[in-house]
CSV table of C-alpha atoms and ligand atoms in Angstrom, one decimal:
chain,number,residue,atom,x,y,z
A,5,UNK,CA,-189.0,-23.4,195.1
A,6,UNK,CA,-192.0,-25.3,193.9
A,7,UNK,CA,-195.1,-25.9,195.9
A,8,UNK,CA,-197.1,-29.3,195.2
A,9,UNK,CA,-199.5,-31.1,196.9
A,10,UNK,CA,-197.6,-33.1,199.1
A,11,UNK,CA,-195.4,-30.1,200.4
A,12,UNK,CA,-195.0,-30.2,204.1
A,13,UNK,CA,-195.3,-27.0,206.5
A,14,UNK,CA,-192.9,-25.4,209.2
A,15,UNK,CA,-192.5,-21.9,210.3
A,16,UNK,CA,-192.1,-19.7,212.4
A,17,UNK,CA,-194.7,-17.9,215.0
A,18,UNK,CA,-194.0,-15.2,217.0
A,19,UNK,CA,-194.6,-11.0,216.9
A,20,UNK,CA,-193.3,-9.4,214.9
A,21,UNK,CA,-191.7,-12.2,212.7
A,22,UNK,CA,-191.2,-9.7,209.7
A,23,UNK,CA,-187.6,-9.5,209.9
A,24,UNK,CA,-186.9,-13.2,211.0
A,25,UNK,CA,-183.8,-14.5,209.1
A,26,UNK,CA,-185.5,-17.9,209.5
A,27,UNK,CA,-187.7,-18.4,206.6
A,28,UNK,CA,-184.2,-17.8,204.0
A,29,UNK,CA,-181.9,-20.1,206.1
A,30,UNK,CA,-184.5,-22.9,206.4
A,31,UNK,CA,-185.8,-22.7,202.8
A,32,UNK,CA,-182.7,-23.2,201.7
A,33,UNK,CA,-181.9,-26.3,203.4
A,34,UNK,CA,-184.9,-27.7,202.5
A,35,UNK,CA,-184.3,-26.6,198.6
A,36,UNK,CA,-180.7,-28.0,199.0
A,37,UNK,CA,-181.8,-31.4,200.3
A,38,UNK,CA,-184.9,-31.5,197.4
A,39,UNK,CA,-186.9,-32.0,200.1
A,40,UNK,CA,-191.0,-31.2,199.5
A,41,UNK,CA,-191.0,-29.0,202.7
A,42,UNK,CA,-191.3,-25.1,203.4
A,43,UNK,CA,-190.9,-22.7,206.3
A,44,UNK,CA,-193.2,-19.6,206.5
A,45,UNK,CA,-193.3,-16.8,208.4
A,46,UNK,CA,-196.7,-16.6,211.0
A,47,UNK,CA,-197.0,-13.3,212.7
A,48,UNK,CA,-199.5,-14.1,215.8
A,49,UNK,CA,-201.6,-11.9,217.9
A,50,UNK,CA,-201.4,-12.7,222.0
A,51,UNK,CA,-204.9,-14.2,221.5
A,52,UNK,CA,-204.5,-16.2,219.0
A,53,UNK,CA,-202.0,-18.6,220.5
A,54,UNK,CA,-204.6,-21.3,221.4
A,55,UNK,CA,-205.9,-21.3,217.5
A,56,UNK,CA,-202.1,-21.3,215.9
A,57,UNK,CA,-201.3,-24.0,218.2
A,58,UNK,CA,-204.2,-25.9,217.1
A,59,UNK,CA,-203.4,-25.1,213.5
A,60,UNK,CA,-199.6,-26.4,214.6
A,61,UNK,CA,-201.1,-29.2,215.7
A,62,UNK,CA,-203.3,-30.2,212.6
A,63,UNK,CA,-201.5,-28.9,209.7
A,64,UNK,CA,-197.8,-28.5,210.6
A,65,UNK,CA,-194.7,-30.8,210.8
A,66,UNK,CA,-192.8,-28.2,213.1
A,67,UNK,CA,-192.9,-24.4,213.9
A,68,UNK,CA,-190.2,-22.4,215.5
A,69,UNK,CA,-191.5,-20.2,218.4
A,70,UNK,CA,-189.6,-16.6,218.8
A,71,UNK,CA,-190.4,-13.4,221.3
A,72,UNK,CA,-192.5,-13.4,223.0
A,73,UNK,CA,-194.4,-16.4,222.8
A,74,UNK,CA,-190.9,-18.9,223.9
A,75,UNK,CA,-192.7,-19.1,227.4
A,76,UNK,CA,-196.8,-18.7,226.6
A,77,UNK,CA,-196.5,-22.1,224.3
A,78,UNK,CA,-195.4,-24.4,227.3
A,79,UNK,CA,-199.0,-24.9,228.5
A,80,UNK,CA,-199.8,-25.8,225.1
A,81,UNK,CA,-197.4,-29.1,224.8
A,82,UNK,CA,-198.3,-32.3,225.0
A,83,UNK,CA,-194.5,-33.1,226.2
A,84,UNK,CA,-191.6,-30.6,226.4
A,85,UNK,CA,-188.1,-31.9,226.8
A,86,UNK,CA,-185.8,-32.0,229.8
A,87,UNK,CA,-183.1,-29.2,228.6
A,88,UNK,CA,-186.5,-26.8,227.9
A,89,UNK,CA,-187.8,-27.8,231.0
A,90,UNK,CA,-184.9,-26.4,232.4
A,91,UNK,CA,-184.6,-23.1,230.2
A,92,UNK,CA,-188.7,-22.5,230.7
A,93,UNK,CA,-188.9,-22.1,226.9
A,94,UNK,CA,-189.8,-23.9,223.6
A,95,UNK,CA,-188.4,-22.3,220.4
A,96,UNK,CA,-188.8,-26.0,218.6
A,97,UNK,CA,-192.2,-27.5,218.1
A,98,UNK,CA,-192.2,-31.1,216.2
A,99,UNK,CA,-195.8,-32.4,215.7
A,100,UNK,CA,-195.6,-36.2,216.0
A,101,UNK,CA,-199.2,-37.5,215.5
A,102,UNK,CA,-200.9,-34.8,216.5
A,103,UNK,CA,-198.8,-34.4,219.8
A,104,UNK,CA,-197.3,-31.3,220.5
A,105,UNK,CA,-193.4,-31.9,221.7
A,106,UNK,CA,-191.6,-28.9,222.9
A,107,UNK,CA,-188.1,-28.4,222.4
A,108,UNK,CA,-185.2,-25.3,223.1
A,109,UNK,CA,-182.4,-25.4,220.4
A,110,UNK,CA,-180.9,-22.1,221.4
A,111,UNK,CA,-178.9,-23.8,223.7
A,112,UNK,CA,-177.5,-26.3,221.5
A,113,UNK,CA,-177.0,-24.4,219.1
A,114,UNK,CA,-174.6,-21.6,221.0
A,115,UNK,CA,-172.5,-24.9,222.8
A,116,UNK,CA,-172.5,-26.7,219.0
A,117,UNK,CA,-170.9,-23.3,217.8
A,118,UNK,CA,-168.6,-22.9,220.8
A,119,UNK,CA,-167.0,-26.2,220.4
A,120,UNK,CA,-166.7,-26.4,216.5
A,121,UNK,CA,-165.5,-22.9,215.7
A,122,UNK,CA,-163.9,-21.7,218.8
A,123,UNK,CA,-162.8,-25.7,219.9
A,124,UNK,CA,-163.9,-24.4,223.5
A,125,UNK,CA,-165.1,-27.1,226.2
A,126,UNK,CA,-166.9,-25.8,229.6
A,127,UNK,CA,-166.1,-28.5,231.2
A,128,UNK,CA,-164.2,-27.2,234.4
A,129,UNK,CA,-163.9,-23.2,232.9
A,130,UNK,CA,-165.5,-19.9,234.5
A,131,UNK,CA,-167.5,-17.9,232.9
A,132,UNK,CA,-169.0,-14.5,232.7
A,133,UNK,CA,-172.2,-14.4,231.4
A,134,UNK,CA,-173.5,-10.7,230.8
A,135,UNK,CA,-177.3,-10.7,230.0
A,136,UNK,CA,-180.2,-12.6,232.2
A,137,UNK,CA,-182.8,-12.4,229.3
A,138,UNK,CA,-184.0,-15.5,227.1
A,139,UNK,CA,-180.7,-16.4,224.9
A,140,UNK,CA,-178.3,-15.7,228.6
A,141,UNK,CA,-181.0,-18.1,230.4
A,142,UNK,CA,-180.6,-20.7,227.5
A,143,UNK,CA,-176.9,-20.5,227.8
A,144,UNK,CA,-176.4,-20.7,231.4
A,145,UNK,CA,-178.0,-23.7,231.6
A,146,UNK,CA,-176.8,-25.5,228.5
A,147,UNK,CA,-172.9,-24.7,230.3
A,148,UNK,CA,-174.6,-26.2,233.7
A,149,UNK,CA,-175.0,-29.5,231.9
A,150,UNK,CA,-171.4,-29.0,230.3
A,151,UNK,CA,-170.2,-28.9,233.5
A,152,UNK,CA,-168.7,-25.2,233.9
A,153,UNK,CA,-166.8,-24.6,237.4
A,154,UNK,CA,-168.0,-20.9,238.4
A,155,UNK,CA,-170.5,-18.5,236.2
A,156,UNK,CA,-170.4,-14.9,237.2
A,157,UNK,CA,-174.0,-13.1,235.6
A,158,UNK,CA,-173.9,-9.9,234.9
A,159,UNK,CA,-177.2,-8.1,234.7
A,160,UNK,CA,-178.6,-4.3,234.8
A,161,UNK,CA,-181.7,-5.7,236.4
A,162,UNK,CA,-180.3,-7.6,239.3
A,163,UNK,CA,-183.6,-9.2,240.4
A,164,UNK,CA,-183.8,-11.1,236.5
A,165,UNK,CA,-180.0,-12.4,237.3
A,166,UNK,CA,-180.6,-13.2,240.4
A,167,UNK,CA,-183.3,-15.4,239.3
A,168,UNK,CA,-181.2,-16.9,236.7
A,169,UNK,CA,-178.6,-17.9,239.0
A,170,UNK,CA,-181.0,-19.2,241.6
A,171,UNK,CA,-182.7,-22.1,238.7
A,172,UNK,CA,-178.5,-22.6,238.5
A,173,UNK,CA,-177.8,-23.4,241.8
A,174,UNK,CA,-181.0,-25.3,242.3
A,175,UNK,CA,-180.6,-28.0,239.4
A,176,UNK,CA,-176.6,-27.7,239.3
A,177,UNK,CA,-175.3,-28.1,243.1
A,178,UNK,CA,-171.6,-28.5,242.4
A,179,UNK,CA,-171.5,-24.7,240.1
A,180,UNK,CA,-170.4,-21.5,241.6
A,181,UNK,CA,-172.8,-18.5,241.1
A,182,UNK,CA,-172.0,-14.8,241.5
A,183,UNK,CA,-174.7,-12.4,240.8
A,184,UNK,CA,-173.5,-9.0,240.0
A,185,UNK,CA,-175.0,-6.0,238.5
A,186,UNK,CA,-174.3,-3.6,235.3
A,187,UNK,CA,-174.4,-0.6,237.2
A,188,UNK,CA,-172.0,-1.5,240.1
A,189,UNK,CA,-168.0,-1.6,240.2
A,190,UNK,CA,-167.4,-4.6,238.7
A,191,UNK,CA,-165.0,-7.0,240.3
A,192,UNK,CA,-161.3,-8.2,238.9
A,193,UNK,CA,-162.6,-11.5,238.9
A,194,UNK,CA,-164.3,-11.5,235.7
A,195,UNK,CA,-161.0,-10.9,233.8
A,196,UNK,CA,-159.8,-13.8,235.4
A,197,UNK,CA,-162.6,-15.9,233.4
A,198,UNK,CA,-161.9,-18.1,230.8
A,199,UNK,CA,-164.8,-17.0,228.3
A,200,UNK,CA,-166.7,-13.8,228.5
A,201,UNK,CA,-170.2,-13.9,226.8
A,202,UNK,CA,-172.3,-10.9,225.3
A,203,UNK,CA,-176.0,-12.2,225.7
A,204,UNK,CA,-177.8,-8.3,225.7
A,205,UNK,CA,-178.1,-6.6,222.7
A,206,UNK,CA,-175.7,-3.5,223.6
A,207,UNK,CA,-173.5,-3.2,220.3
A,208,UNK,CA,-176.6,-4.2,218.1
A,209,UNK,CA,-177.2,-0.7,216.4
A,210,UNK,CA,-174.2,1.6,217.6
A,211,UNK,CA,-170.4,1.1,218.7
A,212,UNK,CA,-171.4,0.6,222.4
A,213,UNK,CA,-169.6,-1.9,224.3
A,214,UNK,CA,-171.4,-3.9,227.3
A,215,UNK,CA,-168.3,-3.7,229.5
A,216,UNK,CA,-165.1,-2.2,230.2
A,217,UNK,CA,-162.4,-3.2,228.1
A,218,UNK,CA,-160.3,-3.5,231.2
A,219,UNK,CA,-161.6,-7.1,231.5
A,220,UNK,CA,-160.7,-8.6,228.7
A,221,UNK,CA,-157.0,-10.3,228.2
A,222,UNK,CA,-155.1,-11.9,225.7
A,223,UNK,CA,-155.9,-15.9,225.1
A,224,UNK,CA,-159.6,-15.3,226.5
A,225,UNK,CA,-162.5,-16.6,224.3
A,226,UNK,CA,-165.3,-13.8,224.2
A,227,UNK,CA,-168.7,-14.3,222.5
A,228,UNK,CA,-171.0,-11.9,221.6
A,229,UNK,CA,-174.6,-13.3,220.3
A,230,UNK,CA,-175.2,-10.6,218.3
A,231,UNK,CA,-175.5,-11.8,214.6
A,232,UNK,CA,-176.1,-8.7,212.5
A,233,UNK,CA,-172.7,-7.2,212.8
A,234,UNK,CA,-169.2,-8.2,214.3
A,235,UNK,CA,-169.9,-5.5,217.3
A,236,UNK,CA,-166.8,-3.0,218.5
A,237,UNK,CA,-166.6,-5.1,221.6
A,238,UNK,CA,-165.8,-8.2,219.5
A,239,UNK,CA,-163.5,-6.2,217.4
A,240,UNK,CA,-162.0,-4.6,220.6
A,241,UNK,CA,-161.4,-8.0,222.2
A,242,UNK,CA,-160.0,-9.4,219.0
A,243,UNK,CA,-157.1,-6.6,219.3
A,244,UNK,CA,-156.4,-7.3,222.8
A,245,UNK,CA,-155.6,-10.9,222.0
A,246,UNK,CA,-158.7,-12.6,222.8
A,247,UNK,CA,-160.4,-15.7,220.7
A,248,UNK,CA,-163.9,-13.8,219.3
A,249,UNK,CA,-166.5,-15.3,218.0
A,250,UNK,CA,-170.0,-13.4,216.7
A,251,UNK,CA,-173.4,-15.2,217.4
A,252,UNK,CA,-173.6,-16.1,213.6
A,253,UNK,CA,-172.9,-19.6,214.3
A,254,UNK,CA,-175.3,-20.2,217.2
A,255,UNK,CA,-177.9,-18.8,215.0
A,256,UNK,CA,-177.3,-21.3,212.3
A,257,UNK,CA,-176.5,-24.2,214.7
A,258,UNK,CA,-179.6,-23.9,216.5
A,259,UNK,CA,-181.8,-23.5,213.2
A,260,UNK,CA,-180.1,-26.8,212.1
A,261,UNK,CA,-180.8,-28.5,215.4
A,262,UNK,CA,-184.5,-27.6,214.9
A,263,UNK,CA,-183.9,-29.2,211.3
A,264,UNK,CA,-182.7,-32.5,212.7
A,265,UNK,CA,-185.9,-32.6,215.0
A,266,UNK,CA,-188.0,-32.1,212.1
A,267,UNK,CA,-187.0,-34.1,209.3
A,268,UNK,CA,-184.5,-36.6,211.1
A,269,UNK,CA,-181.8,-35.5,208.5
A,270,UNK,CA,-178.6,-33.8,209.0
A,271,UNK,CA,-178.7,-30.0,208.3
A,272,UNK,CA,-176.8,-28.7,205.2
A,273,UNK,CA,-175.4,-26.4,207.6
A,274,UNK,CA,-172.8,-24.9,205.1
A,275,UNK,CA,-175.8,-23.8,202.3
A,276,UNK,CA,-177.5,-22.3,205.9
A,277,UNK,CA,-174.6,-20.5,206.7
A,278,UNK,CA,-174.3,-19.2,203.0
A,279,UNK,CA,-177.9,-18.4,202.9
A,280,UNK,CA,-177.4,-16.4,206.5
A,281,UNK,CA,-174.4,-14.5,204.6
A,282,UNK,CA,-176.3,-13.6,201.6
A,283,UNK,CA,-179.1,-11.9,203.8
A,284,UNK,CA,-176.7,-10.0,206.0
A,285,UNK,CA,-174.9,-8.9,202.8
A,286,UNK,CA,-178.2,-7.8,201.1
A,287,UNK,CA,-179.2,-6.1,204.4
A,288,UNK,CA,-176.4,-3.8,204.4
A,289,UNK,CA,-176.5,-2.6,201.3
B,19,NAP,P1,-184.3,-10.4,226.4
B,19,NAP,O1,-185.1,-11.7,226.9
B,19,NAP,O2,-184.9,-9.2,226.2
B,19,NAP,O3,-183.1,-10.2,227.3
B,19,NAP,C1,-182.1,-8.7,226.9
B,19,NAP,C2,-181.2,-9.0,227.8
B,19,NAP,O4,-180.2,-7.9,227.5
B,19,NAP,C3,-181.6,-8.5,229.6
B,19,NAP,O5,-180.7,-9.1,230.3
B,19,NAP,C4,-181.1,-6.9,229.6
B,19,NAP,O6,-181.4,-6.5,231.1
B,19,NAP,C5,-180.3,-6.7,228.5
B,19,NAP,N1,-180.1,-5.3,228.2
B,19,NAP,C6,-181.3,-5.3,227.4
B,19,NAP,N2,-180.6,-3.7,226.8
B,19,NAP,C7,-179.3,-3.6,227.6
B,19,NAP,C8,-179.1,-2.4,228.1
B,19,NAP,N3,-178.8,-1.1,227.1
B,19,NAP,N4,-177.8,-2.7,228.8
B,19,NAP,C9,-177.8,-3.3,229.0
B,19,NAP,N5,-177.9,-4.6,229.0
B,19,NAP,C10,-178.7,-4.4,228.5
B,19,NAP,O7,-183.8,-10.8,225.0
B,19,NAP,P2,-182.7,-12.0,224.5
B,19,NAP,O8,-183.5,-13.0,223.7
B,19,NAP,O9,-182.4,-12.8,225.1
B,19,NAP,O10,-181.7,-11.7,223.1
B,19,NAP,C11,-180.8,-11.0,224.0
B,19,NAP,C12,-179.8,-10.8,222.4
B,19,NAP,O11,-179.2,-11.8,221.6
B,19,NAP,C13,-180.6,-10.1,221.6
B,19,NAP,O12,-179.3,-9.1,220.7
B,19,NAP,C14,-180.8,-10.8,220.1
B,19,NAP,O13,-180.7,-10.9,218.9
B,19,NAP,C15,-179.9,-11.9,220.4
B,19,NAP,N6,-179.7,-13.5,220.2
B,19,NAP,C16,-179.3,-14.4,219.2
B,19,NAP,C17,-179.2,-15.7,218.9
B,19,NAP,C18,-178.7,-15.9,218.3
B,19,NAP,O14,-178.6,-17.3,217.6
B,19,NAP,N7,-177.0,-15.6,218.0
B,19,NAP,C19,-180.4,-15.9,220.2
B,19,NAP,C20,-181.1,-15.5,220.6
B,19,NAP,C21,-180.9,-14.2,221.0
B,19,NAP,P3,-182.4,-5.9,231.8
B,19,NAP,O15,-182.8,-7.3,232.2
B,19,NAP,O16,-181.7,-4.9,232.9
B,19,NAP,O17,-183.5,-5.5,231.2
């Protein structure tokens, strides 16, 4: 990749960012599109956020925001998309004439993956969501916008789940919301859901599963948003006859959405997928 006097800057801020896969994915997209753009990782400390936002405004075309700053950057935005406002987090910033415009592409990435890869439409469906963290919030919100019928939010920390449930109830009056704690006996209603989603890191580094496999039934859809490996939860669900999807497509499509917001061009999704497979293969070796 050649840097010229005209190279346009994008990147990612967070702490840590060293392990982010986004630089390889986005740079592969710029390179294959023959664009003189570059994507760089920027490790930013808490106290550096105001300076980082000023630098982005002055020198960048756009930036991604990752943990733990997706909420902290909001006060620096000149404008926030309605979806990012509902989620309460920004993961993509576009610089428009020195104005910072905040978006959230996690939900769009998830929905696109669901529709493209699993051919699943959320409308009128019952959905069980395990987790109530940042990713779960963006997923619950996009599913609500897609008119799901019911959501069961299952989390270890009930307060966080209640908080997410309240936000859905407040903004989407027609959606039925149930809150459950992972620590209690879970009801049969979970196995009656059309889709079960794991939005926790359980199973990322070992063979733990987030809920008992007895809730998974043949023909159900099961998604695990972990992208580093095919989790035990997905492998077992597949064996039971469920239609499964890992977090790889969500990662790609949220990155593709950021690329499109910054460049106004369609993202080379297949190239980005290939770049991700390559990194994951190298990480395994
Ligand atoms: P987060 O905001 O820190 O939330 C973590 C969630 O997982 C919380 O609900 C937490 O429950 C739960 N959790 C953590 N450890 C647990 C355990 N041992 N047992 C049960 N529940 C546990 O993180 P996040 O940003 O939402 O990310 C969650 C996962 O999604 C990560 O694995 C991340 O890599 C993945 N992710 C994937 C994509 C993608 O594009 N594929 C995008 C974003 C995130 P408590 O509230 O009880 O702590």
